[in-house]
mmCIF file with all atom_site columns, C-alpha atoms in Angstrom:
data_model
loop_
_atom_site.group_PDB
_atom_site.id
_atom_site.type_symbol
_atom_site.label_atom_id
_atom_site.label_alt_id
_atom_site.label_comp_id
_atom_site.label_asym_id
_atom_site.label_entity_id
_atom_site.label_seq_id
_atom_site.pdbx_PDB_ins_code
_atom_site.Cartn_x
_atom_site.Cartn_y
_atom_site.Cartn_z
_atom_site.occupancy
_atom_site.B_iso_or_equiv
_atom_site.pdbx_formal_charge
_atom_site.auth_seq_id
_atom_site.auth_comp_id
_atom_site.auth_asym_id
_atom_site.auth_atom_id
_atom_site.pdbx_PDB_model_num
ATOM 1   C CA . UNK A 1 1   ? 107.768 108.055 78.056  1.00 90.00 ? 1   UNK A CA 1
ATOM 2   C CA . UNK A 1 2   ? 110.973 107.180 79.801  1.00 89.00 ? 2   UNK A CA 1
ATOM 3   C CA . UNK A 1 3   ? 112.199 106.725 83.313  1.00 91.00 ? 3   UNK A CA 1
ATOM 4   C CA . UNK A 1 4   ? 114.590 109.438 84.392  1.00 91.00 ? 4   UNK A CA 1
ATOM 5   C CA . UNK A 1 5   ? 116.604 107.661 87.214  1.00 94.00 ? 5   UNK A CA 1
ATOM 6   C CA . UNK A 1 6   ? 118.721 110.748 88.025  1.00 93.00 ? 6   UNK A CA 1
ATOM 7   C CA . UNK A 1 7   ? 115.725 113.012 88.570  1.00 93.00 ? 7   UNK A CA 1
ATOM 8   C CA . UNK A 1 8   ? 113.295 110.238 89.855  1.00 93.00 ? 8   UNK A CA 1
ATOM 9   C CA . UNK A 1 9   ? 110.663 111.274 87.196  1.00 93.00 ? 9   UNK A CA 1
ATOM 10  C CA . UNK A 1 10  ? 108.925 109.882 84.211  1.00 93.00 ? 10  UNK A CA 1
ATOM 11  C CA . UNK A 1 11  ? 109.639 112.023 81.153  1.00 94.00 ? 11  UNK A CA 1
ATOM 12  C CA . UNK A 1 12  ? 107.030 112.360 78.377  1.00 93.00 ? 12  UNK A CA 1
ATOM 13  C CA . UNK A 1 13  ? 108.355 113.782 75.152  1.00 90.00 ? 13  UNK A CA 1
ATOM 14  C CA . UNK A 1 14  ? 106.513 115.773 72.425  1.00 89.00 ? 14  UNK A CA 1
ATOM 15  C CA . UNK A 1 15  ? 106.116 112.519 70.526  1.00 88.00 ? 15  UNK A CA 1
ATOM 16  C CA . UNK A 1 16  ? 103.891 110.875 73.173  1.00 85.00 ? 16  UNK A CA 1
ATOM 17  C CA . UNK A 1 17  ? 100.967 108.833 71.911  1.00 87.00 ? 17  UNK A CA 1
ATOM 18  C CA . UNK A 1 18  ? 98.047  106.957 73.446  1.00 91.00 ? 18  UNK A CA 1
ATOM 19  C CA . UNK A 1 19  ? 100.372 103.922 73.722  1.00 90.00 ? 19  UNK A CA 1
ATOM 20  C CA . UNK A 1 20  ? 103.024 105.690 75.930  1.00 90.00 ? 20  UNK A CA 1
ATOM 21  C CA . UNK A 1 21  ? 101.893 105.745 79.548  1.00 91.00 ? 21  UNK A CA 1
ATOM 22  C CA . UNK A 1 22  ? 102.751 105.549 83.189  1.00 91.00 ? 22  UNK A CA 1
ATOM 23  C CA . UNK A 1 23  ? 100.517 103.069 85.037  1.00 93.00 ? 23  UNK A CA 1
ATOM 24  C CA . UNK A 1 24  ? 99.613  102.640 88.686  1.00 93.00 ? 24  UNK A CA 1
ATOM 25  C CA . UNK A 1 25  ? 97.030  100.859 90.670  1.00 95.00 ? 25  UNK A CA 1
ATOM 26  C CA . UNK A 1 26  ? 95.477  102.713 93.615  1.00 93.00 ? 26  UNK A CA 1
ATOM 27  C CA . UNK A 1 27  ? 93.739  100.944 96.443  1.00 93.00 ? 27  UNK A CA 1
ATOM 28  C CA . UNK A 1 28  ? 90.831  102.868 97.940  1.00 90.00 ? 28  UNK A CA 1
ATOM 29  C CA . UNK A 1 29  ? 91.700  103.468 101.529 1.00 88.00 ? 29  UNK A CA 1
ATOM 30  C CA . UNK A 1 30  ? 89.528  102.183 104.354 1.00 87.00 ? 30  UNK A CA 1
ATOM 31  C CA . UNK A 1 31  ? 89.103  105.846 105.568 1.00 89.00 ? 31  UNK A CA 1
ATOM 32  C CA . UNK A 1 32  ? 87.299  106.727 102.341 1.00 90.00 ? 32  UNK A CA 1
ATOM 33  C CA . UNK A 1 33  ? 83.691  108.042 102.741 1.00 93.00 ? 33  UNK A CA 1
ATOM 34  C CA . UNK A 1 34  ? 81.846  105.336 100.932 1.00 92.00 ? 34  UNK A CA 1
ATOM 35  C CA . UNK A 1 35  ? 80.243  106.554 97.696  1.00 94.00 ? 35  UNK A CA 1
ATOM 36  C CA . UNK A 1 36  ? 82.031  109.870 97.533  1.00 95.00 ? 36  UNK A CA 1
ATOM 37  C CA . UNK A 1 37  ? 83.861  111.049 94.464  1.00 97.00 ? 37  UNK A CA 1
ATOM 38  C CA . UNK A 1 38  ? 87.689  110.609 94.149  1.00 96.00 ? 38  UNK A CA 1
ATOM 39  C CA . UNK A 1 39  ? 90.053  113.152 92.637  1.00 96.00 ? 39  UNK A CA 1
ATOM 40  C CA . UNK A 1 40  ? 93.085  112.053 90.545  1.00 96.00 ? 40  UNK A CA 1
ATOM 41  C CA . UNK A 1 41  ? 95.792  114.560 89.676  1.00 96.00 ? 41  UNK A CA 1
ATOM 42  C CA . UNK A 1 42  ? 99.422  114.690 88.344  1.00 97.00 ? 42  UNK A CA 1
ATOM 43  C CA . UNK A 1 43  ? 102.374 116.546 89.786  1.00 98.00 ? 43  UNK A CA 1
ATOM 44  C CA . UNK A 1 44  ? 104.871 117.653 87.201  1.00 97.00 ? 44  UNK A CA 1
ATOM 45  C CA . UNK A 1 45  ? 107.721 120.124 86.583  1.00 97.00 ? 45  UNK A CA 1
ATOM 46  C CA . UNK A 1 46  ? 106.367 122.880 84.432  1.00 97.00 ? 46  UNK A CA 1
ATOM 47  C CA . UNK A 1 47  ? 109.100 124.566 82.424  1.00 96.00 ? 47  UNK A CA 1
ATOM 48  C CA . UNK A 1 48  ? 107.082 126.854 80.041  1.00 95.00 ? 48  UNK A CA 1
ATOM 49  C CA . UNK A 1 49  ? 103.796 128.717 80.048  1.00 96.00 ? 49  UNK A CA 1
ATOM 50  C CA . UNK A 1 50  ? 101.734 126.014 78.292  1.00 96.00 ? 50  UNK A CA 1
ATOM 51  C CA . UNK A 1 51  ? 99.697  123.113 79.556  1.00 96.00 ? 51  UNK A CA 1
ATOM 52  C CA . UNK A 1 52  ? 100.423 119.500 78.473  1.00 96.00 ? 52  UNK A CA 1
ATOM 53  C CA . UNK A 1 53  ? 97.536  117.393 77.276  1.00 97.00 ? 53  UNK A CA 1
ATOM 54  C CA . UNK A 1 54  ? 97.563  114.958 80.104  1.00 97.00 ? 54  UNK A CA 1
ATOM 55  C CA . UNK A 1 55  ? 95.075  112.193 79.836  1.00 97.00 ? 55  UNK A CA 1
ATOM 56  C CA . UNK A 1 56  ? 93.944  109.653 82.515  1.00 97.00 ? 56  UNK A CA 1
ATOM 57  C CA . UNK A 1 57  ? 92.539  106.328 81.475  1.00 97.00 ? 57  UNK A CA 1
ATOM 58  C CA . UNK A 1 58  ? 91.077  104.445 84.425  1.00 97.00 ? 58  UNK A CA 1
ATOM 59  C CA . UNK A 1 59  ? 89.241  101.241 85.327  1.00 97.00 ? 59  UNK A CA 1
ATOM 60  C CA . UNK A 1 60  ? 87.520  100.732 88.758  1.00 97.00 ? 60  UNK A CA 1
ATOM 61  C CA . UNK A 1 61  ? 87.948  97.254  89.983  1.00 97.00 ? 61  UNK A CA 1
ATOM 62  C CA . UNK A 1 62  ? 85.169  96.298  92.416  1.00 96.00 ? 62  UNK A CA 1
ATOM 63  C CA . UNK A 1 63  ? 86.094  93.684  94.898  1.00 92.00 ? 63  UNK A CA 1
ATOM 64  C CA . UNK A 1 64  ? 84.242  90.414  94.634  1.00 92.00 ? 64  UNK A CA 1
ATOM 65  C CA . UNK A 1 65  ? 82.814  91.311  91.244  1.00 95.00 ? 65  UNK A CA 1
ATOM 66  C CA . UNK A 1 66  ? 83.760  90.734  87.629  1.00 96.00 ? 66  UNK A CA 1
ATOM 67  C CA . UNK A 1 67  ? 86.826  92.458  86.186  1.00 96.00 ? 67  UNK A CA 1
ATOM 68  C CA . UNK A 1 68  ? 86.210  95.806  84.545  1.00 96.00 ? 68  UNK A CA 1
ATOM 69  C CA . UNK A 1 69  ? 87.868  95.606  81.201  1.00 97.00 ? 69  UNK A CA 1
ATOM 70  C CA . UNK A 1 70  ? 86.962  98.942  79.552  1.00 97.00 ? 70  UNK A CA 1
ATOM 71  C CA . UNK A 1 71  ? 89.102  102.040 80.157  1.00 97.00 ? 71  UNK A CA 1
ATOM 72  C CA . UNK A 1 72  ? 87.361  105.384 80.774  1.00 97.00 ? 72  UNK A CA 1
ATOM 73  C CA . UNK A 1 73  ? 89.154  108.458 79.492  1.00 97.00 ? 73  UNK A CA 1
ATOM 74  C CA . UNK A 1 74  ? 89.416  111.696 81.597  1.00 97.00 ? 74  UNK A CA 1
ATOM 75  C CA . UNK A 1 75  ? 91.380  114.827 80.576  1.00 96.00 ? 75  UNK A CA 1
ATOM 76  C CA . UNK A 1 76  ? 93.700  116.238 83.120  1.00 96.00 ? 76  UNK A CA 1
ATOM 77  C CA . UNK A 1 77  ? 94.694  119.674 82.213  1.00 94.00 ? 77  UNK A CA 1
ATOM 78  C CA . UNK A 1 78  ? 93.425  122.233 84.820  1.00 95.00 ? 78  UNK A CA 1
ATOM 79  C CA . UNK A 1 79  ? 96.413  123.726 86.558  1.00 97.00 ? 79  UNK A CA 1
ATOM 80  C CA . UNK A 1 80  ? 96.509  124.567 90.211  1.00 97.00 ? 80  UNK A CA 1
ATOM 81  C CA . UNK A 1 81  ? 99.178  127.381 90.040  1.00 97.00 ? 81  UNK A CA 1
ATOM 82  C CA . UNK A 1 82  ? 100.079 130.183 87.737  1.00 97.00 ? 82  UNK A CA 1
ATOM 83  C CA . UNK A 1 83  ? 103.343 129.740 85.862  1.00 97.00 ? 83  UNK A CA 1
ATOM 84  C CA . UNK A 1 84  ? 105.706 132.738 85.895  1.00 94.00 ? 84  UNK A CA 1
ATOM 85  C CA . UNK A 1 85  ? 109.249 131.470 84.972  1.00 96.00 ? 85  UNK A CA 1
ATOM 86  C CA . UNK A 1 86  ? 111.835 128.737 85.522  1.00 96.00 ? 86  UNK A CA 1
ATOM 87  C CA . UNK A 1 87  ? 110.691 125.306 86.565  1.00 96.00 ? 87  UNK A CA 1
ATOM 88  C CA . UNK A 1 88  ? 107.638 125.204 88.656  1.00 97.00 ? 88  UNK A CA 1
ATOM 89  C CA . UNK A 1 89  ? 106.260 122.328 90.688  1.00 97.00 ? 89  UNK A CA 1
ATOM 90  C CA . UNK A 1 90  ? 102.880 122.221 89.271  1.00 98.00 ? 90  UNK A CA 1
ATOM 91  C CA . UNK A 1 91  ? 99.714  120.184 89.717  1.00 98.00 ? 91  UNK A CA 1
ATOM 92  C CA . UNK A 1 92  ? 97.282  119.418 86.987  1.00 97.00 ? 92  UNK A CA 1
ATOM 93  C CA . UNK A 1 93  ? 93.905  117.934 88.012  1.00 96.00 ? 93  UNK A CA 1
ATOM 94  C CA . UNK A 1 94  ? 90.967  116.298 86.325  1.00 94.00 ? 94  UNK A CA 1
ATOM 95  C CA . UNK A 1 95  ? 87.207  116.097 87.000  1.00 95.00 ? 95  UNK A CA 1
ATOM 96  C CA . UNK A 1 96  ? 86.093  113.886 89.865  1.00 96.00 ? 96  UNK A CA 1
ATOM 97  C CA . UNK A 1 97  ? 85.559  110.178 89.353  1.00 97.00 ? 97  UNK A CA 1
ATOM 98  C CA . UNK A 1 98  ? 82.247  108.876 90.674  1.00 97.00 ? 98  UNK A CA 1
ATOM 99  C CA . UNK A 1 99  ? 82.280  105.318 92.064  1.00 97.00 ? 99  UNK A CA 1
ATOM 100 C CA . UNK A 1 100 ? 80.357  102.749 90.046  1.00 96.00 ? 100 UNK A CA 1
ATOM 101 C CA . UNK A 1 101 ? 77.440  100.921 91.502  1.00 95.00 ? 101 UNK A CA 1
ATOM 102 C CA . UNK A 1 102 ? 78.712  97.976  93.715  1.00 93.00 ? 102 UNK A CA 1
ATOM 103 C CA . UNK A 1 103 ? 81.720  99.854  95.059  1.00 94.00 ? 103 UNK A CA 1
ATOM 104 C CA . UNK A 1 104 ? 83.255  98.786  98.346  1.00 90.00 ? 104 UNK A CA 1
ATOM 105 C CA . UNK A 1 105 ? 86.269  99.151  100.565 1.00 85.00 ? 105 UNK A CA 1
ATOM 106 C CA . UNK A 1 106 ? 89.570  98.085  99.161  1.00 88.00 ? 106 UNK A CA 1
ATOM 107 C CA . UNK A 1 107 ? 88.387  98.642  95.566  1.00 94.00 ? 107 UNK A CA 1
ATOM 108 C CA . UNK A 1 108 ? 91.289  99.204  93.112  1.00 96.00 ? 108 UNK A CA 1
ATOM 109 C CA . UNK A 1 109 ? 91.471  101.953 90.640  1.00 97.00 ? 109 UNK A CA 1
ATOM 110 C CA . UNK A 1 110 ? 93.840  101.209 87.735  1.00 97.00 ? 110 UNK A CA 1
ATOM 111 C CA . UNK A 1 111 ? 95.205  104.370 86.065  1.00 96.00 ? 111 UNK A CA 1
ATOM 112 C CA . UNK A 1 112 ? 97.208  105.124 83.031  1.00 96.00 ? 112 UNK A CA 1
ATOM 113 C CA . UNK A 1 113 ? 98.640  108.602 82.600  1.00 97.00 ? 113 UNK A CA 1
ATOM 114 C CA . UNK A 1 114 ? 99.216  109.593 78.968  1.00 96.00 ? 114 UNK A CA 1
ATOM 115 C CA . UNK A 1 115 ? 100.567 112.714 77.289  1.00 96.00 ? 115 UNK A CA 1
ATOM 116 C CA . UNK A 1 116 ? 98.093  112.929 74.354  1.00 96.00 ? 116 UNK A CA 1
ATOM 117 C CA . UNK A 1 117 ? 100.260 115.292 72.257  1.00 95.00 ? 117 UNK A CA 1
ATOM 118 C CA . UNK A 1 118 ? 98.327  114.935 69.035  1.00 95.00 ? 118 UNK A CA 1
ATOM 119 C CA . UNK A 1 119 ? 94.898  115.017 70.814  1.00 96.00 ? 119 UNK A CA 1
ATOM 120 C CA . UNK A 1 120 ? 94.158  111.486 69.492  1.00 96.00 ? 120 UNK A CA 1
ATOM 121 C CA . UNK A 1 121 ? 91.483  111.209 72.172  1.00 96.00 ? 121 UNK A CA 1
ATOM 122 C CA . UNK A 1 122 ? 89.692  114.179 70.926  1.00 97.00 ? 122 UNK A CA 1
ATOM 123 C CA . UNK A 1 123 ? 89.169  115.325 74.467  1.00 97.00 ? 123 UNK A CA 1
ATOM 124 C CA . UNK A 1 124 ? 91.255  118.443 74.259  1.00 96.00 ? 124 UNK A CA 1
ATOM 125 C CA . UNK A 1 125 ? 90.830  121.602 72.224  1.00 95.00 ? 125 UNK A CA 1
ATOM 126 C CA . UNK A 1 126 ? 93.788  120.667 69.972  1.00 95.00 ? 126 UNK A CA 1
ATOM 127 C CA . UNK A 1 127 ? 97.272  119.371 69.883  1.00 95.00 ? 127 UNK A CA 1
ATOM 128 C CA . UNK A 1 128 ? 99.479  119.772 72.910  1.00 95.00 ? 128 UNK A CA 1
ATOM 129 C CA . UNK A 1 129 ? 101.167 123.245 72.924  1.00 94.00 ? 129 UNK A CA 1
ATOM 130 C CA . UNK A 1 130 ? 103.669 122.447 75.613  1.00 95.00 ? 130 UNK A CA 1
ATOM 131 C CA . UNK A 1 131 ? 107.106 122.389 74.066  1.00 90.00 ? 131 UNK A CA 1
ATOM 132 C CA . UNK A 1 132 ? 109.745 119.960 75.164  1.00 93.00 ? 132 UNK A CA 1
ATOM 133 C CA . UNK A 1 133 ? 109.766 117.100 77.590  1.00 96.00 ? 133 UNK A CA 1
ATOM 134 C CA . UNK A 1 134 ? 107.387 117.082 80.587  1.00 96.00 ? 134 UNK A CA 1
ATOM 135 C CA . UNK A 1 135 ? 108.850 115.484 83.720  1.00 97.00 ? 135 UNK A CA 1
ATOM 136 C CA . UNK A 1 136 ? 106.141 113.870 85.995  1.00 97.00 ? 136 UNK A CA 1
ATOM 137 C CA . UNK A 1 137 ? 107.037 113.462 89.676  1.00 97.00 ? 137 UNK A CA 1
ATOM 138 C CA . UNK A 1 138 ? 103.837 111.789 91.072  1.00 96.00 ? 138 UNK A CA 1
ATOM 139 C CA . UNK A 1 139 ? 100.330 110.785 90.487  1.00 95.00 ? 139 UNK A CA 1
ATOM 140 C CA . UNK A 1 140 ? 97.913  110.519 93.348  1.00 93.00 ? 140 UNK A CA 1
ATOM 141 C CA . UNK A 1 141 ? 94.206  110.532 94.354  1.00 93.00 ? 141 UNK A CA 1
ATOM 142 C CA . UNK A 1 142 ? 92.471  112.525 96.936  1.00 93.00 ? 142 UNK A CA 1
ATOM 143 C CA . UNK A 1 143 ? 89.544  110.991 98.776  1.00 91.00 ? 143 UNK A CA 1
ATOM 144 C CA . UNK A 1 144 ? 86.913  112.274 101.268 1.00 91.00 ? 144 UNK A CA 1
ATOM 145 C CA . UNK A 1 145 ? 87.491  110.627 104.615 1.00 90.00 ? 145 UNK A CA 1
ATOM 146 C CA . UNK A 1 146 ? 84.906  109.983 107.371 1.00 86.00 ? 146 UNK A CA 1
ATOM 147 C CA . UNK A 1 147 ? 86.925  107.735 109.630 1.00 81.00 ? 147 UNK A CA 1
ATOM 148 C CA . UNK A 1 148 ? 90.448  106.624 110.521 1.00 77.00 ? 148 UNK A CA 1
ATOM 149 C CA . UNK A 1 149 ? 89.772  103.309 108.910 1.00 72.00 ? 149 UNK A CA 1
ATOM 150 C CA . UNK A 1 150 ? 87.268  100.437 109.178 1.00 74.00 ? 150 UNK A CA 1
ATOM 151 C CA . UNK A 1 151 ? 86.360  98.305  112.160 1.00 69.00 ? 151 UNK A CA 1
ATOM 152 C CA . UNK A 1 152 ? 86.218  95.124  110.086 1.00 68.00 ? 152 UNK A CA 1
ATOM 153 C CA . UNK A 1 153 ? 88.590  93.987  107.327 1.00 70.00 ? 153 UNK A CA 1
ATOM 154 C CA . UNK A 1 154 ? 86.325  94.511  104.379 1.00 69.00 ? 154 UNK A CA 1
ATOM 155 C CA . UNK A 1 155 ? 83.219  96.133  105.978 1.00 72.00 ? 155 UNK A CA 1
ATOM 156 C CA . UNK A 1 156 ? 82.787  99.778  107.191 1.00 70.00 ? 156 UNK A CA 1
ATOM 157 C CA . UNK A 1 157 ? 80.428  100.017 110.130 1.00 65.00 ? 157 UNK A CA 1
#
């Protein structure tokens, strides 16, 4: 995985392994409906009619509790749009992430995005069939909201 400054993307080649990743930390917003699932997905430039083996690894860090050290794997290869030709702004999404017990406002979800080209995780049906480099433009998480924010700094009432 390399940074493509000119295009403002992270580019994953066909040689991507489980040790090549983009990482980010996502703070759960105060508008989040406590206890509801969250939905990670990746935005990328699709240039052929195959789907990359995108893999999320995540750790949910609960505020005021011991650090979560284990990573959980989640495949991310369901496409939002049908590819026809050229370079398509595409979204690939994963299954929902259910919050662990003891969740709270301002929890942090640490995320790694990996292109698992050889299916080393064993979560895909086989090796990645997408030919060439995949350019990732963004990773984000959708949440269910039930308020504009919280009335207190760390407590929702």
